[in-house]
mmCIF file of C-alpha atoms in Angstrom:
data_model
loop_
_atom_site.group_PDB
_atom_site.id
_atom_site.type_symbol
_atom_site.label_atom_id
_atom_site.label_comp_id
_atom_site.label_asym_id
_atom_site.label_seq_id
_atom_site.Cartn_x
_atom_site.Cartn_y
_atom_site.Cartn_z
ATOM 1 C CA UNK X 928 10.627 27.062 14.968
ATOM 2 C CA UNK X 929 7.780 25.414 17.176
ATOM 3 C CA UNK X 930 8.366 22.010 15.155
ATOM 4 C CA UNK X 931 12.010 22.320 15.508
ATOM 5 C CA UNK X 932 11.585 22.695 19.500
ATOM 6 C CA UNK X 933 9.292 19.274 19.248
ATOM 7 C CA UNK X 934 12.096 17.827 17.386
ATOM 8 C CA UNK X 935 9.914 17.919 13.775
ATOM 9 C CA UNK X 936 12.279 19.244 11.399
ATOM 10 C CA UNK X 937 10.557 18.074 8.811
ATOM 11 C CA UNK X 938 6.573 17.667 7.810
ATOM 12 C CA UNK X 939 6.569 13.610 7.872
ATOM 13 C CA UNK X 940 7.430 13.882 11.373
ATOM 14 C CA UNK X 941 4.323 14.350 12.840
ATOM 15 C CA UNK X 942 2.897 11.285 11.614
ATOM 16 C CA UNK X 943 2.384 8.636 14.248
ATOM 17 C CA UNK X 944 4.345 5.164 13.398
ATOM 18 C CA UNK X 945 1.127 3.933 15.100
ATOM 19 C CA UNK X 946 -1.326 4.029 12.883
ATOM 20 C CA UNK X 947 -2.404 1.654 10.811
ATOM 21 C CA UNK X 948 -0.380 0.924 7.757
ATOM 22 C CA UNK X 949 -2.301 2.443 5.144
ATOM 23 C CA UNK X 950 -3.892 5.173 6.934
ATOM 24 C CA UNK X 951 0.046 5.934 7.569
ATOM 25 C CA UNK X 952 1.061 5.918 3.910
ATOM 26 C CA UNK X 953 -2.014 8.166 3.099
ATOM 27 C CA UNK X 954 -1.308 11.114 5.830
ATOM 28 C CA UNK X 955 2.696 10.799 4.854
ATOM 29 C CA UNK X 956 1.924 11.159 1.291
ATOM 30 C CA UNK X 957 -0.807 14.277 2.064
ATOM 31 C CA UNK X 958 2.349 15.662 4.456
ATOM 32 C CA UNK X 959 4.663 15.335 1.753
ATOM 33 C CA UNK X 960 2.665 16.871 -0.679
ATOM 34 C CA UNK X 961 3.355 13.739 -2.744
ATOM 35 C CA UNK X 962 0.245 14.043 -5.340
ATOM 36 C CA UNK X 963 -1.766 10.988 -6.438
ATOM 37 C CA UNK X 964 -1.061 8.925 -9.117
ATOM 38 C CA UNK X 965 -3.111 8.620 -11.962
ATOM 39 C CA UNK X 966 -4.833 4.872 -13.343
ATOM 40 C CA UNK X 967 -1.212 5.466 -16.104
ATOM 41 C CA UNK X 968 0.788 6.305 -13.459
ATOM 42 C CA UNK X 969 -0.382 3.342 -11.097
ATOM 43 C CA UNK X 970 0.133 1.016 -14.218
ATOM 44 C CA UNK X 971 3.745 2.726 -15.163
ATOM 45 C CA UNK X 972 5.057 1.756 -11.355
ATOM 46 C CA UNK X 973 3.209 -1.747 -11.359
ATOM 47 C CA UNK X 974 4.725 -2.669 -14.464
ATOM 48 C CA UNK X 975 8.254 -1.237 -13.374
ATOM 49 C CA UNK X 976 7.592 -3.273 -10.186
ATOM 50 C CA UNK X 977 7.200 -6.364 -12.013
ATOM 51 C CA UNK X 978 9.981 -5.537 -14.265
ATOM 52 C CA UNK X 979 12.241 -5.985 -11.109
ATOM 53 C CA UNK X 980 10.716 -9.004 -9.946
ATOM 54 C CA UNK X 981 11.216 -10.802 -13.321
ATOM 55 C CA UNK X 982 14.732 -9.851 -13.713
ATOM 56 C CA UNK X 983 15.568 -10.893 -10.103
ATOM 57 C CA UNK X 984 14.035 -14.061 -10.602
ATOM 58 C CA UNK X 985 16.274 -14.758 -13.985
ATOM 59 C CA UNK X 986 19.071 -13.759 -11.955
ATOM 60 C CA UNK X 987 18.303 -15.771 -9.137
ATOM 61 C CA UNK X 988 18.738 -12.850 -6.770
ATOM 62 C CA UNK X 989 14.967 -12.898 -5.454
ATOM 63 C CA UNK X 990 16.322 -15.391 -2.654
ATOM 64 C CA UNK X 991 15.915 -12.162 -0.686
ATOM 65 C CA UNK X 992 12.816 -12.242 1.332
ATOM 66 C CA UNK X 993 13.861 -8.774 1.941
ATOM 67 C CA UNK X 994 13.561 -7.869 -1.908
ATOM 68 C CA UNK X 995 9.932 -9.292 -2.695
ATOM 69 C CA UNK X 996 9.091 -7.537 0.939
ATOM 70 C CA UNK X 997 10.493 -3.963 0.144
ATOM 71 C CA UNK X 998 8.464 -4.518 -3.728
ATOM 72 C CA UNK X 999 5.495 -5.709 -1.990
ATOM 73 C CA UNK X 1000 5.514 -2.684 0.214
ATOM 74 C CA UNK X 1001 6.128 -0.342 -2.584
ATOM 75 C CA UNK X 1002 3.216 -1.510 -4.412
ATOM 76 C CA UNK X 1003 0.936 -0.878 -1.682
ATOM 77 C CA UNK X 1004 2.402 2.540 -1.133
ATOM 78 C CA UNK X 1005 1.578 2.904 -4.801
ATOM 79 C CA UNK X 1006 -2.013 1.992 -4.369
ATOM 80 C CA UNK X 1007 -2.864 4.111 -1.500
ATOM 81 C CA UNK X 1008 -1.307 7.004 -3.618
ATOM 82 C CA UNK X 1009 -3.846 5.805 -6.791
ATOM 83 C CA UNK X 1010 -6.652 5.839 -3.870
ATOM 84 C CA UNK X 1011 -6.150 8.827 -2.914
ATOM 85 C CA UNK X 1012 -6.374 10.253 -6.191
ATOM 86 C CA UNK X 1013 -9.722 9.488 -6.348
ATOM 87 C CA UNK X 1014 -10.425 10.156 -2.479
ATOM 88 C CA UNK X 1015 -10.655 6.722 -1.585
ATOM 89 C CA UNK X 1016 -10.008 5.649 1.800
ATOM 90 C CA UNK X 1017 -7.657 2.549 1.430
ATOM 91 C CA UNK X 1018 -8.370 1.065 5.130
ATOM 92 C CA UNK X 1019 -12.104 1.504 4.257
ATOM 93 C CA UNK X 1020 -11.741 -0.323 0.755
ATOM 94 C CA UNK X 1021 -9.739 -2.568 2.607
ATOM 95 C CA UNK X 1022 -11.804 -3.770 5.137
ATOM 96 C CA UNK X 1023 -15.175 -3.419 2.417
ATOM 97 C CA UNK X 1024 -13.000 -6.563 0.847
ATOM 98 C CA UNK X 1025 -12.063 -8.605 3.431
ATOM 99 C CA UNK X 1026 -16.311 -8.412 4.846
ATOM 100 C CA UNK X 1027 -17.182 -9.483 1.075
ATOM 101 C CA UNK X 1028 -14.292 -12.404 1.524
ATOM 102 C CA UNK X 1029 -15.892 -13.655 4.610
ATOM 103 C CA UNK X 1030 -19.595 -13.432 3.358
ATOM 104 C CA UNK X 1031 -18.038 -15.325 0.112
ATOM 105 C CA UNK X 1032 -16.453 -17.846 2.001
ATOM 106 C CA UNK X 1033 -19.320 -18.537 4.204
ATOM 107 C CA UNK X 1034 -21.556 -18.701 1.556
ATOM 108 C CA UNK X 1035 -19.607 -21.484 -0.222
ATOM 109 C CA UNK X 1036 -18.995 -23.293 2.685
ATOM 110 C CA UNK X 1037 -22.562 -23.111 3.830
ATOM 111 C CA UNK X 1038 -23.309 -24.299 0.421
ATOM 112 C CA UNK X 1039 -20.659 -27.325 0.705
ATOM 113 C CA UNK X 1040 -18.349 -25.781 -1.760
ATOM 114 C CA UNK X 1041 -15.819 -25.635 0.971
ATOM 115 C CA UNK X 1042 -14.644 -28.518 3.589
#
């Protein structure tokens, strides 16, 4: 009745549009009691994912920015559910990857790999 009054009728309501993107798909999925996908599970929707992709493309429907965005997003959404699986923060592993892309790319450029 209390969430009703604070206009939450359901449990995904109480989670902010504000925070970050993945921390967001996480806490939705925990609210929703959506339940984390397994490594066959992740590789089921991938494939699936790239099933629509292909056929769009013969079809020459993926003109749709919209399309590749909405897959895009879905495969993310699938990830953070595979993450969490295996308690894995995704905005941790996230950022862990883009500080070993900058060390990388400093490396090689300090090495004259890159101009």
């Amino acid at each position: 009745e209390l969430k009703k009054q604070e206009g939450k009728q359901f449990a995904v309501d109480g989670v902010p549009k504000a925070l970050p993107a993945l921390q967001r798909a996480a806490r939705l999925q925990q609210k929703a009691g959506a339940p984390a996908m397994s490594w066959e599970q992740l590789q089921a929707t991938l494939y699936e994912m790239e099933g629509k992709m292909e056929s769009n493309h013969r079809h020459d429907q993926i003109s749709s920015d919209e399309t590749l965005h909405q897959l895009y997003g879905d495969a993310l959404f699938a990830l953070v559910a595979f993450g969490r699986g295996l308690e894995l923060n995704a905005e941790d592993a996230l950022r862990e990857a883009c500080d070993r892309f900058m060390h990388a790319s400093r490396t090689a450029e300090g090495n004259g790999v890159v101009e």
